[in-house]
Every structure is written in C-alpha cells, then in structure tokens.
Short mmCIF file of C-alpha atoms and ligand atoms in Angstrom, two decimals:
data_model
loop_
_atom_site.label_atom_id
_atom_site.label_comp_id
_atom_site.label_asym_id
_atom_site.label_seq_id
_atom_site.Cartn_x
_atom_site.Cartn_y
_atom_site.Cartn_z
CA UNK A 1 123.17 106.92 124.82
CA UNK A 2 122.50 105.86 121.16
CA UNK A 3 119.87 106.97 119.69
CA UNK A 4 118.16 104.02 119.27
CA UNK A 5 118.07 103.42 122.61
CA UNK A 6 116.60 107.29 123.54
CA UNK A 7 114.00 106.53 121.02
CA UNK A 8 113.32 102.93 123.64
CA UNK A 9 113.59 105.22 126.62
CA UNK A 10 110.86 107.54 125.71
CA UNK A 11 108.72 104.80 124.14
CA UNK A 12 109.35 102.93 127.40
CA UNK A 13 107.37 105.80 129.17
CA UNK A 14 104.12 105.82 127.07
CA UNK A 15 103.82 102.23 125.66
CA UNK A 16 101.90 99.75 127.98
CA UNK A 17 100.47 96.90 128.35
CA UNK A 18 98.03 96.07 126.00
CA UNK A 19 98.39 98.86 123.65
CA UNK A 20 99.31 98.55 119.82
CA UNK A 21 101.59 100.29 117.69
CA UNK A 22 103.16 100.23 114.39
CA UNK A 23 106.86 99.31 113.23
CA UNK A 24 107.08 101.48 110.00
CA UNK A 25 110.41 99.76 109.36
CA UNK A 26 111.07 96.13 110.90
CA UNK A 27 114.51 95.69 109.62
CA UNK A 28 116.23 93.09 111.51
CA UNK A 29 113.29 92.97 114.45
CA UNK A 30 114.96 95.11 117.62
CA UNK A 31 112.60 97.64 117.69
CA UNK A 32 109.36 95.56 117.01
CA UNK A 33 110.86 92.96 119.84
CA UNK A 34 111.22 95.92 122.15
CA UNK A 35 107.53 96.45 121.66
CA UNK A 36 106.34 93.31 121.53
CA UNK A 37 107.61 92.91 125.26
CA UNK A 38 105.96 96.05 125.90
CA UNK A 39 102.69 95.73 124.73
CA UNK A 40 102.29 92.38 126.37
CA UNK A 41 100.18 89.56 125.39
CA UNK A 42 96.78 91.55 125.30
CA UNK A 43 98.23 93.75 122.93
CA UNK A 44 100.47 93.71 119.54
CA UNK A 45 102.67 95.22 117.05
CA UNK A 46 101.44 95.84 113.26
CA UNK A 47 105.30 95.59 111.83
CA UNK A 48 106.05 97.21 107.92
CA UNK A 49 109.43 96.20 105.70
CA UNK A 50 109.21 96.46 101.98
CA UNK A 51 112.13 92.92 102.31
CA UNK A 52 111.39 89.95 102.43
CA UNK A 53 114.27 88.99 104.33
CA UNK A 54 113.33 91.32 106.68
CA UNK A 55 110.45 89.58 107.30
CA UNK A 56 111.62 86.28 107.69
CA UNK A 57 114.51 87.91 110.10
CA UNK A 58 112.30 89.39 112.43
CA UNK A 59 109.75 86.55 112.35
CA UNK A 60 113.06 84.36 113.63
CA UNK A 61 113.55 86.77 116.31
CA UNK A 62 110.61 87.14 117.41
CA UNK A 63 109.45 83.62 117.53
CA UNK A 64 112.81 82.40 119.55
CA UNK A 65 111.19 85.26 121.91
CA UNK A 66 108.34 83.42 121.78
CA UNK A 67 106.68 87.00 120.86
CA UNK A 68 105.83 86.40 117.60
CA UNK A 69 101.84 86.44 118.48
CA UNK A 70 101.69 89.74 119.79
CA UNK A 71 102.89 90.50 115.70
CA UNK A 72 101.18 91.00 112.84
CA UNK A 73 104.18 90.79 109.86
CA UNK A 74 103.20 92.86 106.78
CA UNK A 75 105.65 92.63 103.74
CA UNK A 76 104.91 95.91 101.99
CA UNK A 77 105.72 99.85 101.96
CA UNK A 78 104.72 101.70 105.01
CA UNK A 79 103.36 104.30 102.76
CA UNK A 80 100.08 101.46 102.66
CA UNK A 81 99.98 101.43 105.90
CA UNK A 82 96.14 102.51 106.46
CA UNK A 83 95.52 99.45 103.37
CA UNK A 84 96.80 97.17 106.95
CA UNK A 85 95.97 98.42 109.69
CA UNK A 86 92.20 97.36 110.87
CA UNK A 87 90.00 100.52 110.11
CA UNK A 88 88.74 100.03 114.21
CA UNK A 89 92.38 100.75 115.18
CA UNK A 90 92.52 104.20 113.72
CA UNK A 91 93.01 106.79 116.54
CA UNK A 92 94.38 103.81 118.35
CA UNK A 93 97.71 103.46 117.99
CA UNK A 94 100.15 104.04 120.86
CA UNK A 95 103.51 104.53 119.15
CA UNK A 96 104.63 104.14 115.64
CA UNK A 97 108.67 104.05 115.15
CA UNK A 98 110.45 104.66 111.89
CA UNK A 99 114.37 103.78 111.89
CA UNK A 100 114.86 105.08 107.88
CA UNK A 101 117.77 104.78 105.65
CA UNK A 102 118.48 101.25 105.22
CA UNK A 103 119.67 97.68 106.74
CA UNK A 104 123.55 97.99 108.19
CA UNK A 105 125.12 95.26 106.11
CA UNK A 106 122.03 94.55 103.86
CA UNK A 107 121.33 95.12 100.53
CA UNK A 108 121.14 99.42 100.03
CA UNK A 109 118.63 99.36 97.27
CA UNK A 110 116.00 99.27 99.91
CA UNK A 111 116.35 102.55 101.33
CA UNK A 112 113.68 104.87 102.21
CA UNK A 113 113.18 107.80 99.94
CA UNK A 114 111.04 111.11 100.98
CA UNK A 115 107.78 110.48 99.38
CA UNK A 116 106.63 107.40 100.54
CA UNK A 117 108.29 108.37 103.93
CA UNK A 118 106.29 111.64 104.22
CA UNK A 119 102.85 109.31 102.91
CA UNK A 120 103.69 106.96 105.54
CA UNK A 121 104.08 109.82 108.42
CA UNK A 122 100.66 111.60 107.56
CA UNK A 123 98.96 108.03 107.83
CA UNK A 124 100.80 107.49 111.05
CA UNK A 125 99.22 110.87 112.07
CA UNK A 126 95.96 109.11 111.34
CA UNK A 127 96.35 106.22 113.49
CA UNK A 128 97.76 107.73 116.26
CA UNK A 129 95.80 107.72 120.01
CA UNK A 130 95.67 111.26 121.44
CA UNK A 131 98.71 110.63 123.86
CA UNK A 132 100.40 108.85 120.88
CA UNK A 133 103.82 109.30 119.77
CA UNK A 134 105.77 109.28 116.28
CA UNK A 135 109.52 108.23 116.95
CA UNK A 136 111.76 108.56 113.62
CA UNK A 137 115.29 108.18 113.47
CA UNK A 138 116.84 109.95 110.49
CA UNK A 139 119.91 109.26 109.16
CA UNK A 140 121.81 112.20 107.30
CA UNK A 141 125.21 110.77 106.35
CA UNK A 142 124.08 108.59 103.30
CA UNK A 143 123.12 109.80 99.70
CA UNK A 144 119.48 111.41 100.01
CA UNK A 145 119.85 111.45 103.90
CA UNK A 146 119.91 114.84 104.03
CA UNK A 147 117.15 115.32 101.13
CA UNK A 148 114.98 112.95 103.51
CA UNK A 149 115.74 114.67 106.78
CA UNK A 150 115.04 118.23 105.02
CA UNK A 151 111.50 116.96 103.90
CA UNK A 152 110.57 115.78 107.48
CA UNK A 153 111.22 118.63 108.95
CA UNK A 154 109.63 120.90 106.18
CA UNK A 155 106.47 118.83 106.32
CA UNK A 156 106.48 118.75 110.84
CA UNK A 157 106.80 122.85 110.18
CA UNK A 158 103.78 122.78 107.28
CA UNK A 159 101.62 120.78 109.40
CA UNK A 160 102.56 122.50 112.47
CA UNK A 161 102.86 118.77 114.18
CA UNK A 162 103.83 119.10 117.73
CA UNK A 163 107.84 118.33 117.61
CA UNK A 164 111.33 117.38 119.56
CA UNK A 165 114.03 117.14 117.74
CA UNK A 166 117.48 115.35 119.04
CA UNK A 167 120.62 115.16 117.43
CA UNK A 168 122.77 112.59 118.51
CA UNK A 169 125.77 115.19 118.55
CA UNK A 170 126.49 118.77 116.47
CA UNK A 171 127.97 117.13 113.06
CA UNK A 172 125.88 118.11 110.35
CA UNK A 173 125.80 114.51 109.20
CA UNK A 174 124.77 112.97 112.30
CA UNK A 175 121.30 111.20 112.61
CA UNK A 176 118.30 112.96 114.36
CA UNK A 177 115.88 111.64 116.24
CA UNK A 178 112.37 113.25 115.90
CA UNK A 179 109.50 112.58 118.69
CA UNK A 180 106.12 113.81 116.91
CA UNK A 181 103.32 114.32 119.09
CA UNK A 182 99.47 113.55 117.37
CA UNK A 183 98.28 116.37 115.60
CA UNK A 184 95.17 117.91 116.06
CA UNK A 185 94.07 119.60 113.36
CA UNK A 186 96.54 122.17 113.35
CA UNK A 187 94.75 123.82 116.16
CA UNK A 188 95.81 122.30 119.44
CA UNK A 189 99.33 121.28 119.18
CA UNK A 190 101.83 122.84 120.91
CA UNK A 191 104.82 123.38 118.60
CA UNK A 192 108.61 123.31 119.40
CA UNK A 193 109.80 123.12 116.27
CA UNK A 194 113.47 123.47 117.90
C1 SAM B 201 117.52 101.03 109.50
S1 SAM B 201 116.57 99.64 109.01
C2 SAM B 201 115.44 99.39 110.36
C3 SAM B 201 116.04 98.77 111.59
C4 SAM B 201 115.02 98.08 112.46
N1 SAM B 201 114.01 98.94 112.98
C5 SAM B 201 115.60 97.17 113.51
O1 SAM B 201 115.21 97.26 114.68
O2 SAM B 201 116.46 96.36 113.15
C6 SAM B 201 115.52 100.29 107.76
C7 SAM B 201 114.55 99.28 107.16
O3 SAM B 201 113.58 100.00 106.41
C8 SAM B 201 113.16 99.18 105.36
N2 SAM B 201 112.48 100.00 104.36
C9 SAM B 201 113.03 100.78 103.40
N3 SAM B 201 112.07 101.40 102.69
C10 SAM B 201 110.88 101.01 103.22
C11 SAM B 201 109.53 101.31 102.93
N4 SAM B 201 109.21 102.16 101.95
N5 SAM B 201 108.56 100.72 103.67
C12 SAM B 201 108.87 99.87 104.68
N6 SAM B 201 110.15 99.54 105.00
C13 SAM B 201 111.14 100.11 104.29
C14 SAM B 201 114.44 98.53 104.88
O4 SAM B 201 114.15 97.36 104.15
C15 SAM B 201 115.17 98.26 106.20
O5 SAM B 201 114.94 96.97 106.64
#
C-alpha cells in the first residue's frame, strides 16, 4: 500500500461525520476530497497551499464532487494556520494531514522548508481534539528532504509528542509517514518514538 493511502486508512478510522480537520497542504485536492467525503455535510475541511494554482485545482475538484461546501480554501502558509482557523475550533480538530515536499509535476519553488513546517506542526498541536491525529508524509529523496525529515523527528523527540513512524520500505531515501497523537503537555502522552 502507498503511503498515501495508509495515511487514508488510518484517517478512515478516526474521522467522522461531522468532524473538521485541516489540510496543511492541498496540493492538487486528493487528500482534502478524501475528507471532505468523510466529514460529511455537517462538517468541513479548513484546506492550506501557499499556490494559487493549488487553490483553483482543488476548488475544481472539489466542486465537480459537489464537495466544495464542506471547504473552507485558504491561500496562505500553513505556518498561519491559527491566523484561519476560528478561535472556537481550537481543541477541535479531528485530523490535520501534511503531504510536504512539493507538487509532482508543478513548479519546485514551492516546497516546504523546516521552519515554517515545524511552526505549522506546533499550531496543529493546538488545534487538535484529544483523540486527534497529525498525519505527515515526509519525503526524503529531494534536496532538504532529509534536513526536513531530521527536524520532525528532532522536534516529536523534544516535545515528547506521542509518535508512529512508517517507512514505506528500508531505503534511506524513502518517504515516512508519521501519525502524531495530541500532546498533552508533555505529561500524558505515551511515546513510541520508534
Ligand atoms: C506533495 S503536495 C500535496 C499533495 C496534496 N495533499 C494532494 O492531495 O494532492 C505539497 C503541497 O504543499 C504546498 N506547500 C509548500 N509549502 C507550503 C507551505 N509553507 N504552506 C502551505 N502549503 C505549502 C505546495 O504548494 C504543494 O501544493
């Protein structure tokens, strides 16, 4: 299975109708369509890409879905992502998926890079319901991919975040997915930093 997909499957198991989540990275729509169908029409996706075309993209997809209600489109870093989010939705948030690196076939100068990356993870953190989950799919075969996966990892360990971690195979280079559980305050979480 892809990793993509595992990152669906466990999403699949917590995400329900009439929850909301976050799309830290729209890209070309798949993962915030996924959602959308998940959440249903009482609840809704707050989706993040720093491209335009990215936004127009997914808007397409989603409204030939007829989904596009359940989305609320937001052209700007995910590192503002508590400047979008409704304040009341804090501690509310079901899921929030990250796919990083950038668009297959699109234009590489929007990548993500580890700062605003790490930003945007600690205000995931923040939004985050108590059964929430983080899914993040990094990708370590690109320049700074494995700069960006070594940061994640040194910031789940500093923060002692509750964490899975699931290569898609042994290379070195292959991408990882990470499933971060909320954090609570350091104290609580149990850690599996594996
Ligand atoms: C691998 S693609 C995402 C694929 C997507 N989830 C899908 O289902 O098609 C990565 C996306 O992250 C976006 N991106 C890069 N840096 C970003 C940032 N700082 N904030 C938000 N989006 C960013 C890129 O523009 C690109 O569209």
């Amino acid at each position: 299975m892809r990793l993509t997909e595992q990152a669906h499957s466990e999403l699949d198991k917590i995400v329900h109708a009439g929850d909301f989540v976050i799309d830290a990275t729209l890209g070309n729509g798949y993962d915030t369509q996924f959602l959308a169908q998940k959440v249903g029409q009482d609840g809704g996706v707050y989706a993040f890409d720093i491209q335009k075309e990215s936004i127009e993209q997914g808007t397409r997809l989603l409204e030939k879905q007829q989904l596009v209600s359940r989305v609320v489109f937001t052209q700007s870093c995910h590192s503002k992502m508590l400047e979008h989010v409704p304040v009341a939705m804090l501690g509310k948030i079901k899921a929030v998926i990250f796919n990083l690196g950038y668009l297959p076939g699109g234009d590489k100068k929007f990548i993500t890079k580890p700062n605003s990356t790490l930003s945007a993870l600690r205000q995931a953190q923040l939004c985050l319901s108590d059964d929430g989950i983080i899914s993040l799919i990094a990708y370590r075969g690109h320049d700074g991919g494995q700069r960006e996966f070594a940061e994640i990892e040194k910031l789940t360990k500093k923060e002692n975040w509750s964490v899975q971690k699931k290569p898609s195979n042994q290379a070195p280079d292959s991408p990882v997915l990470f499933l971060i559980g909320k954090a609570y305050n350091g104290a609580e979480g149990s850690t599996s930093n594996s």
